[in-house]
mmCIF file of C-alpha atoms in Angstrom:
data_model
loop_
_atom_site.group_PDB
_atom_site.id
_atom_site.type_symbol
_atom_site.label_atom_id
_atom_site.label_comp_id
_atom_site.label_asym_id
_atom_site.label_seq_id
_atom_site.Cartn_x
_atom_site.Cartn_y
_atom_site.Cartn_z
ATOM 1 C CA GLN R 9 -7.436 5.395 9.489
ATOM 2 C CA GLN R 10 -7.910 1.713 8.839
ATOM 3 C CA PRO R 11 -10.512 0.418 11.124
ATOM 4 C CA VAL R 12 -8.513 -2.069 13.032
ATOM 5 C CA GLN R 13 -10.219 -5.452 12.861
ATOM 6 C CA SER R 14 -8.957 -8.744 15.512
ATOM 7 C CA PRO R 15 -8.148 -11.337 15.215
ATOM 8 C CA GLN R 16 -6.138 -11.779 11.731
ATOM 9 C CA ALA R 17 -7.637 -15.232 11.251
ATOM 10 C CA VAL R 18 -9.380 -17.528 13.760
ATOM 11 C CA ILE R 19 -9.320 -21.585 12.498
ATOM 12 C CA LEU R 20 -12.862 -23.090 13.076
ATOM 13 C CA ARG R 21 -14.694 -26.328 13.467
ATOM 14 C CA GLU R 22 -18.731 -26.437 12.034
ATOM 15 C CA GLY R 23 -21.440 -25.591 14.404
ATOM 16 C CA GLU R 24 -18.457 -23.138 16.433
ATOM 17 C CA ASP R 25 -18.971 -20.001 17.234
ATOM 18 C CA ALA R 26 -16.355 -16.567 16.106
ATOM 19 C CA VAL R 27 -16.771 -13.228 17.132
ATOM 20 C CA ILE R 28 -14.570 -10.551 14.887
ATOM 21 C CA ASN R 29 -13.842 -7.174 16.439
ATOM 22 C CA CYS R 30 -14.038 -3.534 15.024
ATOM 23 C CA SER R 31 -12.780 -1.030 16.712
ATOM 24 C CA SER R 32 -11.267 2.659 15.214
ATOM 25 C CA SER R 33 -9.391 5.350 17.268
ATOM 26 C CA LYS R 34 -11.920 7.762 15.523
ATOM 27 C CA ALA R 35 -15.413 8.481 15.345
ATOM 28 C CA LEU R 36 -17.459 5.622 14.301
ATOM 29 C CA TYR R 37 -20.789 7.313 11.597
ATOM 30 C CA SER R 38 -21.256 3.861 10.780
ATOM 31 C CA VAL R 39 -19.902 0.341 10.517
ATOM 32 C CA HIS R 40 -20.453 -1.867 7.354
ATOM 33 C CA TRP R 41 -19.362 -5.260 7.497
ATOM 34 C CA TYR R 42 -18.262 -7.100 3.637
ATOM 35 C CA ARG R 43 -17.538 -11.556 3.051
ATOM 36 C CA GLN R 44 -14.624 -12.218 0.359
ATOM 37 C CA LYS R 45 -14.004 -15.365 -0.168
ATOM 38 C CA HIS R 46 -11.556 -16.607 -1.617
ATOM 39 C CA GLY R 47 -10.705 -15.393 -5.686
ATOM 40 C CA GLU R 48 -14.171 -13.133 -5.697
ATOM 41 C CA ALA R 49 -15.214 -9.100 -5.105
ATOM 42 C CA PRO R 50 -16.290 -8.358 -1.542
ATOM 43 C CA VAL R 51 -19.954 -9.052 -1.170
ATOM 44 C CA PHE R 52 -22.935 -6.917 1.010
ATOM 45 C CA LEU R 53 -23.651 -8.569 5.044
ATOM 46 C CA MET R 54 -25.510 -5.648 6.933
ATOM 47 C CA ILE R 55 -24.769 -2.257 7.793
ATOM 48 C CA LEU R 56 -25.134 -0.765 11.607
ATOM 49 C CA LEU R 57 -26.492 2.872 12.225
ATOM 50 C CA LYS R 58 -26.554 3.165 15.730
ATOM 51 C CA GLY R 59 -25.208 2.371 18.795
ATOM 52 C CA GLY R 60 -26.425 -0.273 20.586
ATOM 53 C CA GLU R 61 -28.455 -1.346 17.636
ATOM 54 C CA GLN R 62 -27.684 -4.763 16.052
ATOM 55 C CA LYS R 63 -29.422 -6.818 13.643
ATOM 56 C CA GLY R 64 -28.646 -10.097 11.659
ATOM 57 C CA HIS R 65 -27.323 -12.364 8.394
ATOM 58 C CA GLU R 66 -28.817 -15.277 8.644
ATOM 59 C CA LYS R 67 -26.317 -16.689 11.725
ATOM 60 C CA ILE R 68 -24.199 -13.501 11.998
ATOM 61 C CA SER R 69 -25.670 -10.874 13.388
ATOM 62 C CA ALA R 70 -24.073 -7.952 14.825
ATOM 63 C CA SER R 71 -23.221 -4.526 17.289
ATOM 64 C CA PHE R 72 -22.834 -1.825 16.848
ATOM 65 C CA ASN R 73 -21.514 0.358 20.474
ATOM 66 C CA GLU R 74 -21.287 4.649 19.318
ATOM 67 C CA LYS R 75 -19.310 6.140 22.471
ATOM 68 C CA LYS R 76 -16.569 2.484 22.531
ATOM 69 C CA GLN R 77 -16.035 2.198 19.100
ATOM 70 C CA GLN R 78 -16.091 -0.452 18.171
ATOM 71 C CA SER R 79 -18.858 -3.283 16.648
ATOM 72 C CA SER R 80 -18.168 -7.108 16.615
ATOM 73 C CA LEU R 81 -19.332 -9.524 14.485
ATOM 74 C CA TYR R 82 -21.207 -12.489 15.735
ATOM 75 C CA LEU R 83 -20.868 -15.884 14.251
ATOM 76 C CA THR R 84 -22.992 -18.547 15.087
ATOM 77 C CA ALA R 85 -23.281 -22.623 14.626
ATOM 78 C CA SER R 86 -20.579 -21.823 11.639
ATOM 79 C CA GLN R 87 -21.057 -23.507 8.746
ATOM 80 C CA LEU R 88 -17.919 -24.567 5.859
ATOM 81 C CA SER R 89 -20.303 -21.410 3.063
ATOM 82 C CA TYR R 90 -19.317 -18.770 6.112
ATOM 83 C CA SER R 91 -15.391 -19.766 5.518
ATOM 84 C CA GLY R 92 -13.582 -16.352 3.810
ATOM 85 C CA THR R 93 -12.750 -12.543 4.889
ATOM 86 C CA TYR R 94 -14.247 -10.731 6.739
ATOM 87 C CA PHE R 95 -13.785 -6.631 6.346
ATOM 88 C CA CYS R 96 -15.301 -3.602 7.761
ATOM 89 C CA GLY R 97 -15.721 -0.401 6.860
ATOM 90 C CA SER R 98 -16.660 3.408 7.714
ATOM 91 C CA PRO R 99 -17.219 6.850 5.711
ATOM 92 C CA ASP R 100 -13.742 8.274 6.676
ATOM 93 C CA TYR R 101 -15.723 11.818 7.273
ATOM 94 C CA GLY R 102 -19.914 12.474 8.497
ATOM 95 C CA GLY R 103 -22.149 9.866 7.067
ATOM 96 C CA SER R 104 -21.580 9.959 3.200
ATOM 97 C CA GLN R 105 -20.178 6.075 1.535
ATOM 98 C CA GLY R 106 -18.387 7.713 -0.681
ATOM 99 C CA ASN R 107 -15.675 7.286 1.403
ATOM 100 C CA LEU R 108 -16.019 3.200 2.812
ATOM 101 C CA ILE R 109 -12.397 3.006 4.487
ATOM 102 C CA PHE R 110 -12.314 -1.670 5.612
ATOM 103 C CA GLY R 111 -9.817 -2.395 8.344
ATOM 104 C CA LYS R 112 -7.466 -4.513 6.584
ATOM 105 C CA GLY R 113 -9.974 -8.049 7.205
ATOM 106 C CA THR R 114 -10.430 -11.258 9.481
ATOM 107 C CA LYS R 115 -9.919 -14.729 7.617
ATOM 108 C CA LEU R 116 -12.308 -17.366 8.987
ATOM 109 C CA SER R 117 -11.435 -21.105 8.218
ATOM 110 C CA VAL R 118 -14.158 -23.430 9.239
ATOM 111 C CA LYS R 119 -13.505 -27.661 8.633
ATOM 112 C CA PRO R 120 -15.680 -29.972 8.425
ATOM 113 C CA ASN W 3 -29.095 -6.427 -14.987
ATOM 114 C CA ALA W 4 -24.992 -6.877 -15.686
ATOM 115 C CA GLY W 5 -24.351 -4.248 -12.109
ATOM 116 C CA VAL W 6 -20.429 -3.166 -11.895
ATOM 117 C CA THR W 7 -18.372 -4.306 -14.477
ATOM 118 C CA GLN W 8 -14.461 -3.884 -14.373
ATOM 119 C CA THR W 9 -12.285 -4.597 -17.795
ATOM 120 C CA PRO W 10 -9.819 -5.922 -17.963
ATOM 121 C CA GLU W 11 -9.785 -8.870 -16.088
ATOM 122 C CA PHE W 12 -6.059 -9.395 -16.221
ATOM 123 C CA GLN W 13 -3.499 -6.791 -16.742
ATOM 124 C CA VAL W 14 0.870 -7.030 -17.164
ATOM 125 C CA LEU W 15 2.412 -4.042 -18.613
ATOM 126 C CA LYS W 16 6.053 -3.230 -17.964
ATOM 127 C CA THR W 17 7.210 -0.423 -15.614
ATOM 128 C CA GLY W 18 6.276 3.513 -17.115
ATOM 129 C CA GLN W 19 3.219 2.547 -19.758
ATOM 130 C CA SER W 20 -0.280 3.291 -18.825
ATOM 131 C CA MET W 21 -3.127 2.023 -19.047
ATOM 132 C CA THR W 22 -6.589 2.552 -18.261
ATOM 133 C CA LEU W 23 -9.066 0.915 -16.105
ATOM 134 C CA GLN W 24 -12.489 0.866 -16.805
ATOM 135 C CA CYS W 25 -15.477 0.645 -14.475
ATOM 136 C CA ALA W 26 -19.856 0.789 -15.764
ATOM 137 C CA GLN W 27 -23.012 0.059 -14.037
ATOM 138 C CA ASP W 28 -26.345 -0.247 -14.476
ATOM 139 C CA MET W 29 -27.733 0.625 -11.887
ATOM 140 C CA ASN W 30 -27.918 4.522 -11.504
ATOM 141 C CA HIS W 31 -25.943 4.851 -8.543
ATOM 142 C CA GLU W 32 -24.651 8.424 -7.781
ATOM 143 C CA TYR W 33 -21.597 7.332 -5.786
ATOM 144 C CA MET W 34 -18.254 5.156 -7.641
ATOM 145 C CA SER W 35 -15.078 4.056 -5.607
ATOM 146 C CA TRP W 36 -11.773 2.383 -7.138
ATOM 147 C CA TYR W 37 -10.227 0.360 -4.017
ATOM 148 C CA ARG W 38 -6.968 -1.739 -4.593
ATOM 149 C CA GLN W 39 -6.391 -5.008 -2.325
ATOM 150 C CA ASP W 40 -2.215 -6.107 -1.993
ATOM 151 C CA PRO W 41 -2.293 -9.246 0.821
ATOM 152 C CA GLY W 42 -2.621 -8.332 4.183
ATOM 153 C CA MET W 43 -3.998 -4.423 3.248
ATOM 154 C CA GLY W 44 -7.413 -5.554 2.949
ATOM 155 C CA LEU W 45 -9.267 -2.804 0.673
ATOM 156 C CA ARG W 46 -7.661 0.226 0.054
ATOM 157 C CA LEU W 47 -9.435 3.408 -1.055
ATOM 158 C CA ILE W 48 -7.687 4.634 -4.028
ATOM 159 C CA HIS W 49 -10.519 7.931 -5.602
ATOM 160 C CA TYR W 50 -13.968 8.243 -5.429
ATOM 161 C CA SER W 51 -16.993 10.149 -6.717
ATOM 162 C CA VAL W 52 -20.354 11.295 -5.346
ATOM 163 C CA GLY W 53 -21.981 11.768 -8.607
ATOM 164 C CA ALA W 54 -20.517 12.984 -12.237
ATOM 165 C CA GLY W 55 -18.537 16.188 -11.847
ATOM 166 C CA ILE W 56 -16.841 15.345 -8.853
ATOM 167 C CA THR W 57 -13.658 13.086 -7.259
ATOM 168 C CA ASP W 58 -11.577 12.935 -4.600
ATOM 169 C CA GLN W 59 -8.697 10.896 -3.086
ATOM 170 C CA GLY W 60 -8.284 8.216 -0.628
ATOM 171 C CA GLU W 61 -6.598 6.934 1.062
ATOM 172 C CA VAL W 62 -3.047 5.512 -1.264
ATOM 173 C CA PRO W 63 -4.217 8.059 -4.736
ATOM 174 C CA ASN W 64 -0.678 8.969 -5.924
ATOM 175 C CA GLY W 65 0.269 7.418 -9.426
ATOM 176 C CA TYR W 66 -3.673 7.077 -9.673
ATOM 177 C CA ASN W 67 -6.081 9.071 -12.030
ATOM 178 C CA VAL W 68 -10.230 9.104 -12.055
ATOM 179 C CA SER W 69 -12.847 11.238 -14.089
ATOM 180 C CA ARG W 70 -16.408 11.207 -13.656
ATOM 181 C CA SER W 71 -18.055 12.480 -17.151
ATOM 182 C CA THR W 72 -21.105 10.257 -16.309
ATOM 183 C CA THR W 73 -23.181 8.436 -13.668
ATOM 184 C CA GLU W 74 -21.942 5.073 -15.417
ATOM 185 C CA ASP W 75 -18.837 5.755 -16.304
ATOM 186 C CA PHE W 76 -15.159 6.125 -13.636
ATOM 187 C CA PRO W 77 -11.817 5.062 -15.212
ATOM 188 C CA LEU W 78 -8.670 4.494 -13.398
ATOM 189 C CA ARG W 79 -5.917 5.226 -15.569
ATOM 190 C CA LEU W 80 -2.629 4.479 -14.139
ATOM 191 C CA LEU W 81 -0.394 7.042 -15.355
ATOM 192 C CA SER W 82 3.265 5.539 -15.472
ATOM 193 C CA ALA W 83 2.961 2.785 -13.974
ATOM 194 C CA ALA W 84 5.412 0.517 -11.089
ATOM 195 C CA PRO W 85 5.646 -2.403 -9.769
ATOM 196 C CA SER W 86 4.355 -0.891 -6.610
ATOM 197 C CA GLN W 87 0.702 -1.102 -7.999
ATOM 198 C CA THR W 88 0.575 -4.885 -9.430
ATOM 199 C CA SER W 89 -2.518 -5.209 -7.392
ATOM 200 C CA VAL W 90 -6.250 -6.425 -7.789
ATOM 201 C CA TYR W 91 -8.354 -3.388 -8.538
ATOM 202 C CA PHE W 92 -12.280 -3.716 -7.300
ATOM 203 C CA CYS W 93 -14.673 -0.547 -8.555
ATOM 204 C CA ALA W 94 -17.966 -0.297 -6.110
ATOM 205 C CA SER W 95 -20.712 1.776 -7.155
ATOM 206 C CA SER W 96 -23.426 2.152 -4.227
ATOM 207 C CA TYR W 97 -27.155 4.371 -4.807
ATOM 208 C CA GLU W 98 -26.198 6.968 -1.997
ATOM 209 C CA GLY W 99 -24.053 7.182 1.386
ATOM 210 C CA LEU W 100 -25.102 4.619 3.830
ATOM 211 C CA SER W 101 -26.475 2.109 1.721
ATOM 212 C CA PRO W 102 -24.431 -1.094 0.422
ATOM 213 C CA LEU W 103 -21.631 -0.997 -2.248
ATOM 214 C CA HIS W 104 -21.649 -3.499 -4.854
ATOM 215 C CA PHE W 105 -18.181 -4.413 -5.918
ATOM 216 C CA GLY W 106 -16.887 -5.564 -9.982
ATOM 217 C CA ASN W 107 -14.380 -8.841 -10.335
ATOM 218 C CA GLY W 108 -11.727 -6.732 -10.447
ATOM 219 C CA THR W 109 -9.200 -6.727 -12.325
ATOM 220 C CA ARG W 110 -5.445 -8.436 -11.407
ATOM 221 C CA LEU W 111 -2.674 -5.758 -12.750
ATOM 222 C CA THR W 112 0.909 -7.010 -12.728
ATOM 223 C CA VAL W 113 3.318 -4.565 -13.277
ATOM 224 C CA THR W 114 7.169 -6.388 -14.489
#
């Protein structure tokens, strides 16, 4: 079952902040975040392995709450280069990443 | 170091034709997987492999076959193409469970 992402799309001005949420009705063992620019392949951002853990990538950070089966991606002071579609993913069984299941994505557009 | 290489980049098939999408990686990764991407549907897992000789089904396996005879190669076979298989196909690999996925550049397939 795919993780559920919200919102489906968001439009920002440069410098504004955004939050993208990822939740699952099944237990989340880890959460993986990727960004895909139009016409390109997805690119890895970060993996969160522990409940409540926060990680960062440039001005992008994320949290993972195992108990709530949720993860959130925080984009602060957004830049034009942040535009793209963001996907969260989680292994379907245990800790193996061989079967990573992705959400439907959140399209982020950053305007000048 | 080429990473993950997919061929062809573009392909047009007629309904009922068969073909093989090629995927090769030169990073000695054990995990390899195939995803299809359709508008609004995110990345859906077709088949995956956790090592040579070991494959398993993902979310949408019907109409596709895979095999993994070597660590480097993971071809995806369409047995009898259907218009519903029109999509962008991504191959991905990772060193082990919970490590980042490396994606190929994708194969854009149209079935008429």
